[in-house]
Amino acid sequence: MMTDISRRNFLLAGGGATAAVLLAPVIKIVDDLAWAIAPYPSQKICNIEQLIMGKAFAASYPDKDSPIMVLNISVEALGGVGPGKSIVAFSSLCTHKGCPLIYLPKDETFVCPCHHSKFDPAKAGQIVIAQATENLPQIELEIDSKGDIYATGVKTLLYGRFQNLSFKAAQ
Amino acid sequence: MGIVKAPIPPKNAHILRTPCEFCIVGCGYIAYKWPVGEDGDPNGNNIWNMNLAKQLPAYSDWVSQHQHQRIKEQDNKEYNLVVIPDKDCFVNKGLHSIRGGTLAAKCYNERARIAQDRLLAPFVYEDDRHTETTWSEASDLVSRVVKECMDRWGPDAIAMKFFDHGMGGGGFENNWAVGKFFFTGVGTKIASIHNRPAYNSEVFAAGDAGTAALNTNYFDAELADTIMLIGANSLETQTNFWWAHAISNLNGTSLGDKKKEFSGEPSEAGRIIIVDPRRTPTIASAQQIAPDRTLHLDLEPGTDIILINAIARIIYEKGWHGRDFIEKYTEASSWENYKKISLRQDTSLKDVIVEAEKITGVSQAKMVKAAEWIAEPKGTFRKRTWIGYEKGVIWGIKNYENVAAVIGLGLLTDNLSTRPGTGCTRMGGHQEGYVRPGYPGPRPPIYVDDVLDKGAAKVFWIGGCDPVNTTLDAMRMRKLLRRRGQIVNQAIDASHGKPAEERVKAILDAVDKGGLFVIAQNIYFVDTAKYSHVVLPAARWGEHYATTMNGERRVRLFEKLYDPPGEARPDFIIMAEIAEIIENLYAKEGKAEMAQRFSGFDWIKGKNAREIAEKCFMDGAEHSFPAADSYGIKPIEAYRGLSYDMLKQFGNNGVILPVTVKNGRVEGVHGERTDDGRIRGTRLLHSDHKFYGQDGKAKFIPSQWPGYPKLVASQKQKYRFWINNGRLNHIWQTEYYELRMPLFKDRYPMSILEVNPEDAKDLGLQSGDIVEVYNDFGSVRGLAYVTENVKKGHAFMVFGSPKGSVNVVVTNHVDPDTIIPYYKGTWGNIRRIGSSRMIRDTVSFKDTRVYG
């Protein structure tokens, strides 16, 4: 269980492994479910030129059954990449009941048409209001000098999975 | 980068059922428990016999990170515990809120932050700190001080403030034990309920009108032509009433049931009227789903009586009222009085609605539309309207008349739970489960905060609540606890090394000089516990068997999921053990009558946790009525003959009270014999057209707008903003779990203040700024959220937050007829403090209205 890792500390520290180390003196993390190195694939998602402000770019990661949305938003985002640190990507399945989310450009949020959950992509997928029990899983991104954007990992558990990567791949 | 796994319950996981700990809706949950290291596997060898190695579709049984906890039993064995919603429970239909959805993560795990400040042992005050001690020392000290104070000064030397509700501390068992201790044993009148300064019903007017607080059910809300919510923000506070029932009606899902129940009668997707000064997330949600069938009556603060009575007057003038019903089933003189005072028959309709528009700010057109939606007949058929009301009106300008106006509208339109698809009910906060001996005090009851401040009582026993953050004029409570508690502190500090008898003597001398001996009984070391002299550790949800009743009067069994940690005990055991010590002290002195008063807590002789709890449950059923009835509390919580085995068999659908049990068969009191799992027991409280008034009739109670009370008016005159307050979707009550969970704490690191953009501009405020709200009573801080959803001149804060309690700026005004506070009525000024980078960077300030 990873409820003990403060998202705020985690994100300010800039990565999972660092956060665990930072927090270690304060709390103990339940061992068998703690962070571990996993072989997430590095996968090209799109080029920065393909991202239009106000529109979400649909893709999938870490496999074809996991839909994601890539955004270039108007402000610097936690975990954002690119010149304005404003490019982010998230799973597009609601962590409540797995309904596909809609991107609402008006206030740059993800909303769920099923039970009106709402997530903030600028704040690492934080629940604005929701019946979901988890913030929206953020996709780790990297950008190269050509503007190609790569997905390199998923920060938290995706809806409808007991493990993000297929069990076979993770072993 | 990391991976995270959810644990997979194995085929042989232990399955336990329990409703949620939190709000009155009481969603059903299933818990899976199995030893650590014995997980199931994803390839079908698991409790669901499912392939979990692939992406599951929407609405699957899935385990999110907050739906798991690792727990440890008293024998030191560790288990995985998964808690997910029960798809077979009609209450929630497999849905969960963010509060109930995280039940597992809120269970005790010594290695998680949820364990921070959890009380694992009793503590005693000594030398400016609280030191861990044994149950025997703590119980002995409490028993002797309570007994000696009673002997010297009488029963009113013992003041109490305890829960009276369902879970979150309460339940039938805990309520019965607490009530038996304080009312049969001690016999005190200086009693008050967790969220208010007296021992009172929040809906005396409903009782006096001949009905009960909870008189209908959620299935009937799905069948209504119109749902009317008054001062209830259901999406955030009764979440699955909203999603599983109200929305099923608004979006037409329940049309099939309507056609089945009301054949030949016109039916369509439902409409909703919501009375609230703020455009709440509930209203925004309804407007998104059914824009043409949602009506928001955005009244000015405190003007509910005028608005409701003006709508009632329109209905009456149109002739849409329930003439036959009124004639046959209501007291005739009360109807005449209602017409005269509430409907203002002597004033023209035009004058009434022009004045109503002026004072309430709601347009005449909206009032007429509301009247049509509530009562305009459907051809030859009478409309079915389901009215739900809660704190916005209960904690309003004058509790008694506010509630009377709502019930009056229900009676006028024949919607008082006599017909399917109707009701006029509290929406509720906690679950319920009230069984107690009668309160020995007067009505109106004693205003406890006030008399404690003036020096009354010698002992103050506070259980399952945190009044320094939740009472009205909360600074007064803090100051009186500090002032009077310190006299006792000094006496204790001066009694180093002395035997118990001498320490008790020192405490008695201190309370004689104006001191107050404070006992805090809780699951966490809450803010109020800082002022206490003895702290008693209680068990929580999942740590003992329990029963409660939800907002439909549905009683269910809460199975024990794991042992209480450390020395924590259920309240019904704490009260019984202390009663036994006091009984023995009196017996030794040969005071048989006093000993008798503290006897009969025999359930603690039960063989195991289940038997102990069940004996207490049954003792309450046997002995609580008709004593409670004498105080205007109607016997809806009647369940004599029900056993835990019967309840276990009924699972999370339970049975709707009141019920009778004949030859092991459970029936509703109107002879209902339905075995439909959705509704078992008494569906509608008044389907027999019997009320609790004279000759079985209902009674109209007149209501007139009283204007703002003097004290409130003085703040209104001096200060610029109306400081409305209420709840947030993320947070349950005083945040005792959320404070300790990053998911919640990171989202809301401080209390919030919603403010209109024009006011924000004027004050130089931006979303995320730290602000201070102040008036003559105190000051409180919060984070600004700039939103058009509160009107200019209005602001909104969270009730009772330990991170910034708005209650310190709430005046000490109460309705003198009921001693219910006007929590919603306070005015203050707002001052910008500044802005914190950490908060700006990590906290979302997007609007909680989902589509803006």
Coordinates of N, CA, C and O in Angstrom, one line a residue, chain B residues 621-746:
Chain B
A621 N -32.9 -2.9 22.7 CA -34.2 -3.1 22.1 C -35.3 -3.4 23.2 O -36.4 -2.9 23.1
E622 N -34.9 -4.1 24.2 CA -35.8 -4.5 25.3 C -36.2 -3.3 26.2 O -37.3 -3.2 26.6
H623 N -35.2 -2.4 26.5 CA -35.4 -1.5 27.5 C -35.5 0.0 27.1 O -35.8 0.8 28.0
S624 N -35.3 0.3 25.9 CA -35.2 1.7 25.5 C -36.6 2.4 25.4 O -36.7 3.6 25.7
F625 N -37.6 1.7 24.9 CA -38.9 2.3 24.7 C -39.8 1.7 25.8 O -39.6 0.6 26.3
P626 N -40.8 2.5 26.3 CA -41.2 3.7 25.7 C -40.5 5.0 26.3 O -40.9 6.1 26.0
A627 N -39.5 4.7 27.1 CA -38.8 5.9 27.7 C -38.5 7.0 26.7 O -38.8 8.2 26.9
A628 N -37.8 6.6 25.6 CA -37.4 7.6 24.7 C -38.6 8.3 24.0 O -38.5 9.5 23.7
D629 N -39.7 7.6 23.9 CA -40.9 8.2 23.3 C -41.4 9.4 24.1 O -42.0 10.3 23.5
S630 N -41.2 9.4 25.4 CA -41.7 10.4 26.2 C -41.1 11.8 25.9 O -41.5 12.8 26.3
Y631 N -39.9 11.7 25.2 CA -39.2 13.0 24.9 C -39.5 13.4 23.4 O -38.7 14.1 22.8
G632 N -40.6 12.9 22.8 CA -40.9 13.3 21.5 C -40.1 12.5 20.4 O -40.1 12.9 19.3
I633 N -39.4 11.5 20.8 CA -38.7 10.7 19.8 C -39.5 9.5 19.6 O -39.9 8.7 20.4
K634 N -39.9 9.3 18.3 CA -40.9 8.3 17.9 C -40.2 6.9 17.8 O -39.1 6.8 17.4
P635 N -41.0 5.9 18.1 CA -40.4 4.6 18.2 C -40.2 4.0 16.8 O -40.7 2.9 16.5
I636 N -39.4 4.7 16.0 CA -39.1 4.0 14.7 C -38.0 3.1 14.8 O -37.8 2.2 14.0
E637 N -37.1 3.3 15.9 CA -36.0 2.4 16.0 C -36.4 1.2 16.8 O -35.7 0.7 17.7
A638 N -37.5 0.6 16.5 CA -38.0 -0.6 17.2 C -37.6 -1.9 16.5 O -37.9 -2.0 15.3
Y639 N -36.9 -2.7 17.2 CA -36.4 -3.9 16.5 C -36.4 -5.1 17.4 O -35.6 -6.1 17.2
R640 N -37.2 -5.1 18.5 CA -37.2 -6.2 19.5 C -37.4 -7.5 18.7 O -38.3 -7.6 17.9
G641 N -36.5 -8.5 19.1 CA -36.6 -9.8 18.5 C -35.6 -10.0 17.4 O -35.4 -11.2 17.0
L642 N -35.1 -9.0 16.8 CA -34.0 -9.1 15.8 C -32.7 -9.7 16.4 O -32.4 -9.2 17.5
S643 N -32.1 -10.6 15.8 CA -30.8 -11.1 16.3 C -29.7 -10.8 15.2 O -30.0 -10.5 14.0
Y644 N -28.5 -11.0 15.6 CA -27.4 -10.8 14.7 C -27.4 -11.9 13.6 O -27.1 -11.6 12.4
D645 N -27.9 -13.1 13.9 CA -28.0 -14.1 12.9 C -29.0 -13.7 11.8 O -28.7 -13.9 10.6
M646 N -30.1 -13.1 12.2 CA -31.1 -12.7 11.2 C -30.5 -11.6 10.4 O -30.6 -11.6 9.1
L647 N -29.8 -10.6 11.0 CA -29.2 -9.5 10.2 C -28.1 -10.0 9.3 O -28.0 -9.5 8.2
K648 N -27.4 -11.0 9.7 CA -26.3 -11.5 8.9 C -26.9 -12.1 7.6 O -26.4 -12.0 6.5
Q649 N -28.0 -12.8 7.8 CA -28.7 -13.4 6.7 C -29.2 -12.4 5.7 O -29.2 -12.6 4.5
F650 N -29.7 -11.2 6.2 CA -30.2 -10.1 5.4 C -29.0 -9.4 4.7 O -29.3 -8.6 3.8
G651 N -27.8 -9.5 5.1 CA -26.7 -8.9 4.5 C -26.7 -7.4 4.5 O -27.3 -6.8 5.3
N652 N -26.2 -6.8 3.4 CA -26.1 -5.4 3.4 C -27.4 -4.7 3.0 O -27.5 -3.5 3.0
N653 N -28.4 -5.5 2.6 CA -29.7 -4.9 2.4 C -30.5 -4.8 3.6 O -31.5 -3.9 3.7
G654 N -30.2 -5.6 4.6 CA -30.8 -5.4 6.0 C -32.3 -5.4 6.0 O -33.0 -6.1 5.1
V655 N -32.9 -4.7 6.9 CA -34.3 -4.7 7.1 C -34.7 -3.3 7.6 O -34.0 -2.7 8.3
I656 N -35.8 -2.8 7.0 CA -36.2 -1.4 7.3 C -37.1 -1.3 8.6 O -38.2 -1.9 8.6
L657 N -36.6 -0.5 9.5 CA -37.4 -0.4 10.8 C -38.5 0.6 10.7 O -38.5 1.4 9.8
P658 N -39.6 0.5 11.5 CA -39.7 -0.4 12.6 C -40.2 -1.8 12.1 O -40.8 -1.8 11.1
V659 N -39.8 -2.8 12.9 CA -40.3 -4.2 12.5 C -40.8 -4.9 13.7 O -40.5 -4.5 14.8
T660 N -41.6 -5.9 13.4 CA -41.9 -6.9 14.5 C -41.4 -8.2 14.1 O -41.2 -8.5 12.9
V661 N -41.1 -9.0 15.0 CA -40.6 -10.3 14.8 C -41.5 -11.3 15.4 O -41.8 -11.3 16.6
K662 N -42.2 -12.1 14.5 CA -43.1 -13.1 15.0 C -42.7 -14.5 14.5 O -42.5 -14.7 13.3
N663 N -42.5 -15.4 15.4 CA -42.1 -16.8 15.1 C -40.8 -16.7 14.2 O -40.8 -17.5 13.2
G664 N -39.9 -15.9 14.5 CA -38.7 -15.8 13.7 C -38.9 -15.1 12.3 O -37.9 -15.0 11.6
R665 N -40.1 -14.7 12.0 CA -40.3 -14.0 10.8 C -40.3 -12.5 11.0 O -41.1 -12.0 11.9
V666 N -39.6 -11.7 10.2 CA -39.5 -10.3 10.3 C -40.5 -9.6 9.4 O -40.6 -9.9 8.2
E667 N -41.3 -8.7 10.0 CA -42.4 -8.0 9.2 C -42.3 -6.5 9.4 O -42.0 -6.1 10.5
G668 N -42.7 -5.7 8.4 CA -42.9 -4.3 8.6 C -44.1 -4.1 9.5 O -45.0 -5.0 9.6
V669 N -44.2 -2.9 10.1 CA -45.3 -2.7 11.0 C -46.7 -2.5 10.4 O -47.7 -2.5 11.0
H670 N -46.7 -2.3 9.1 CA -48.0 -2.2 8.4 C -48.3 -3.6 7.8 O -49.1 -3.7 6.8
G671 N -47.7 -4.6 8.3 CA -48.0 -6.0 7.8 C -47.3 -6.3 6.5 O -47.6 -7.3 5.8
E672 N -46.3 -5.5 6.0 CA -45.6 -5.8 4.8 C -44.9 -7.1 4.9 O -44.3 -7.4 5.9
R673 N -45.0 -7.9 3.9 CA -44.3 -9.2 3.9 C -43.4 -9.4 2.7 O -43.2 -10.5 2.3
T674 N -43.0 -8.3 2.2 CA -42.2 -8.4 1.0 C -40.8 -9.1 1.2 O -40.2 -8.8 2.2
D675 N -40.5 -10.0 0.3 CA -39.2 -10.6 0.5 C -38.2 -10.1 -0.6 O -37.2 -10.6 -0.9
D676 N -38.7 -9.0 -1.3 CA -37.8 -8.3 -2.2 C -36.6 -7.8 -1.5 O -36.8 -7.0 -0.5
G677 N -35.4 -8.2 -1.9 CA -34.2 -7.9 -1.1 C -34.0 -6.4 -1.0 O -33.4 -5.9 -0.1
R678 N -34.6 -5.6 -2.0 CA -34.4 -4.2 -1.9 C -35.1 -3.5 -0.7 O -34.5 -2.6 -0.1
I679 N -36.3 -3.9 -0.5 CA -37.1 -3.3 0.6 C -37.7 -4.4 1.4 O -38.6 -5.1 1.0
R680 N -37.2 -4.6 2.6 CA -37.7 -5.6 3.5 C -38.1 -4.9 4.8 O -37.2 -4.2 5.4
G681 N -39.3 -4.9 5.3 CA -39.7 -4.2 6.5 C -40.7 -3.1 6.1 O -41.5 -3.2 5.2
T682 N -40.6 -2.0 6.9 CA -41.6 -0.9 6.7 C -41.1 0.1 5.7 O -40.3 1.0 6.0
R683 N -41.7 0.0 4.5 CA -41.2 0.9 3.4 C -41.5 2.4 3.6 O -40.6 3.2 3.6
L684 N -42.8 2.7 3.8 CA -43.2 4.1 4.1 C -43.8 4.1 5.5 O -44.7 3.4 5.8
L685 N -43.3 5.1 6.3 CA -43.7 5.1 7.7 C -45.2 5.3 7.9 O -45.8 4.9 8.8
H686 N -45.8 6.1 7.0 CA -47.2 6.5 7.2 C -48.1 5.9 6.1 O -49.1 6.5 5.7
S687 N -47.8 4.8 5.5 CA -48.6 4.2 4.5 C -50.0 3.8 5.0 O -50.9 3.5 4.3
D688 N -50.1 3.7 6.4 CA -51.4 3.4 7.0 C -52.1 4.7 7.3 O -53.2 4.6 8.0
H689 N -51.5 5.8 6.9 CA -52.1 7.1 7.2 C -52.3 7.4 8.7 O -53.1 8.2 9.1
K690 N -51.4 6.8 9.5 CA -51.4 7.1 10.9 C -50.2 7.9 11.2 O -49.1 7.7 10.8
F691 N -50.5 9.0 12.0 CA -49.4 9.8 12.5 C -49.3 9.8 14.0 O -50.1 9.1 14.6
Y692 N -48.4 10.5 14.6 CA -48.2 10.4 16.0 C -48.9 11.5 16.8 O -48.7 11.6 18.0
G693 N -49.7 12.3 16.2 CA -50.4 13.4 16.9 C -51.7 12.8 17.5 O -51.9 11.6 17.6
Q694 N -52.5 13.8 17.9 CA -53.8 13.5 18.6 C -54.6 12.6 17.7 O -54.8 12.9 16.5
D695 N -55.3 11.6 18.2 CA -56.1 10.7 17.4 C -55.4 10.1 16.2 O -56.1 9.9 15.1
G696 N -54.1 10.0 16.2 CA -53.4 9.4 15.1 C -53.3 10.4 13.9 O -53.0 10.0 12.8
K697 N -53.5 11.7 14.2 CA -53.5 12.6 13.1 C -52.1 13.4 13.0 O -51.4 13.5 14.0
A698 N -51.9 14.0 11.9 CA -50.7 14.9 11.8 C -51.1 16.3 12.1 O -52.3 16.6 12.1
K699 N -50.1 17.2 12.4 CA -50.5 18.5 12.8 C -49.6 19.5 12.0 O -48.4 19.4 11.9
F700 N -50.3 20.5 11.5 CA -49.5 21.6 10.9 C -49.0 22.5 12.0 O -49.7 22.8 13.0
I701 N -47.7 22.9 11.9 CA -47.1 23.8 12.9 C -46.8 25.2 12.2 O -46.1 25.2 11.2
P702 N -47.4 26.2 12.6 CA -47.3 27.5 11.9 C -45.8 28.0 12.0 O -45.1 27.8 13.0
S703 N -45.4 28.8 11.0 CA -44.1 29.4 11.0 C -44.1 30.8 10.4 O -44.8 31.0 9.4
Q704 N -43.5 31.7 11.0 CA -43.3 33.0 10.6 C -41.9 33.4 10.6 O -41.1 33.0 11.4
W705 N -41.5 34.2 9.6 CA -40.0 34.6 9.6 C -39.7 35.5 10.8 O -40.4 36.5 11.0
P706 N -38.7 35.1 11.6 CA -38.4 35.9 12.8 C -37.5 37.1 12.6 O -37.3 37.8 13.5
G707 N -36.9 37.2 11.4 CA -35.8 38.2 11.2 C -34.6 37.7 11.8 O -34.5 36.7 12.5
Y708 N -33.4 38.4 11.5 CA -32.1 38.0 12.1 C -32.1 38.2 13.6 O -32.5 39.3 14.1
P709 N -31.6 37.2 14.3 CA -31.5 37.4 15.8 C -30.5 38.6 16.1 O -29.6 38.8 15.3
K710 N -30.8 39.2 17.2 CA -30.0 40.4 17.6 C -28.5 40.3 17.5 O -27.8 41.1 16.9
L711 N -28.0 39.2 18.0 CA -26.6 39.0 18.1 C -26.0 38.8 16.6 O -24.9 39.3 16.3
V712 N -26.8 38.0 15.8 CA -26.3 37.8 14.5 C -26.4 39.1 13.7 O -25.5 39.5 12.9
A713 N -27.5 39.8 13.9 CA -27.7 41.1 13.2 C -26.6 42.1 13.5 O -26.1 42.9 12.7
S714 N -26.0 42.0 14.8 CA -25.0 42.9 15.1 C -23.7 42.6 14.3 O -23.0 43.5 13.9
Q715 N -23.4 41.3 14.1 CA -22.3 41.0 13.2 C -22.5 41.3 11.8 O -21.6 41.8 11.1
K716 N -23.8 41.2 11.4 CA -24.2 41.4 10.0 C -24.0 42.9 9.7 O -23.5 43.3 8.6
Q717 N -24.3 43.7 10.7 CA -24.1 45.2 10.5 C -22.7 45.6 10.5 O -22.3 46.5 9.7
K718 N -21.8 44.9 11.3 CA -20.4 45.3 11.4 C -19.5 44.7 10.3 O -18.5 45.3 10.0
Y719 N -19.9 43.6 9.8 CA -19.0 42.9 8.9 C -19.6 42.6 7.6 O -20.8 42.5 7.4
R720 N -18.7 42.5 6.6 CA -19.2 42.6 5.2 C -19.7 41.2 4.6 O -20.5 41.3 3.7
F721 N -19.1 40.1 5.0 CA -19.4 38.9 4.3 C -20.2 37.9 5.1 O -19.9 37.7 6.3
W722 N -21.2 37.3 4.5 CA -21.9 36.2 5.1 C -21.0 35.0 5.0 O -20.5 34.6 3.9
I723 N -20.7 34.4 6.2 CA -19.7 33.2 6.2 C -20.6 31.9 6.3 O -20.8 31.4 7.4
N724 N -21.0 31.5 5.1 CA -21.8 30.2 5.1 C -20.8 29.1 5.3 O -19.6 29.3 5.2
N725 N -21.3 27.9 5.7 CA -20.4 26.8 6.0 C -21.1 25.5 5.7 O -22.3 25.4 5.8
G726 N -20.3 24.5 5.4 CA -20.8 23.1 5.2 C -19.7 22.1 5.0 O -18.6 22.3 5.5
R727 N -20.0 21.1 4.1 CA -19.0 20.0 4.0 C -18.4 20.0 2.7 O -18.9 20.5 1.7
L728 N -17.3 19.2 2.6 CA -16.5 19.0 1.3 C -16.6 17.5 1.0 O -16.5 16.7 1.9
N729 N -16.7 17.2 -0.3 CA -16.8 15.8 -0.7 C -15.7 14.9 -0.2 O -15.9 13.8 0.2
H730 N -14.4 15.4 -0.1 CA -13.3 14.6 0.3 C -13.4 14.2 1.8 O -12.8 13.2 2.2
I731 N -14.0 15.1 2.6 CA -13.7 15.0 4.0 C -14.9 14.6 4.8 O -16.0 15.1 4.7
W732 N -14.7 13.6 5.7 CA -15.7 13.2 6.6 C -15.6 13.9 8.0 O -14.5 13.8 8.6
Q733 N -16.6 14.6 8.4 CA -16.7 15.2 9.7 C -15.5 16.0 10.1 O -15.0 16.8 9.3
T734 N -14.8 15.6 11.2 CA -13.7 16.4 11.7 C -12.4 15.9 11.1 O -11.3 16.2 11.7
E735 N -12.4 15.2 10.0 CA -11.2 14.9 9.3 C -10.2 14.0 10.1 O -9.0 14.0 9.8
Y736 N -10.8 13.2 11.0 CA -9.8 12.5 11.9 C -9.0 11.4 11.1 O -7.9 11.1 11.5
Y737 N -9.6 10.9 10.0 CA -8.7 10.1 9.2 C -8.0 10.9 8.1 O -6.8 10.7 7.9
E738 N -8.7 11.8 7.4 CA -8.1 12.5 6.3 C -6.9 13.3 6.7 O -6.0 13.4 5.8
L739 N -6.9 13.8 7.9 CA -5.7 14.6 8.4 C -4.5 13.7 8.3 O -3.4 14.3 8.3
R740 N -4.6 12.4 8.4 CA -3.5 11.5 8.5 C -3.2 10.8 7.2 O -2.5 9.8 7.2
M741 N -3.9 11.2 6.1 CA -3.7 10.5 4.8 C -3.3 11.5 3.7 O -4.0 12.4 3.4
P742 N -2.2 11.2 3.1 CA -1.7 12.2 2.1 C -2.7 12.4 0.9 O -2.7 13.6 0.5
L743 N -3.4 11.4 0.5 CA -4.4 11.7 -0.6 C -5.3 12.9 -0.3 O -5.6 13.7 -1.1
F744 N -5.7 13.0 1.0 CA -6.6 14.0 1.4 C -5.9 15.3 1.9 O -6.3 16.4 1.6
K745 N -4.8 15.1 2.6 CA -4.1 16.2 3.3 C -3.4 17.0 2.2 O -3.4 18.2 2.3
D746 N -2.9 16.4 1.1 CA -2.3 17.1 0.1 C -3.3 17.9 -0.7 O -3.0 19.0 -1.2

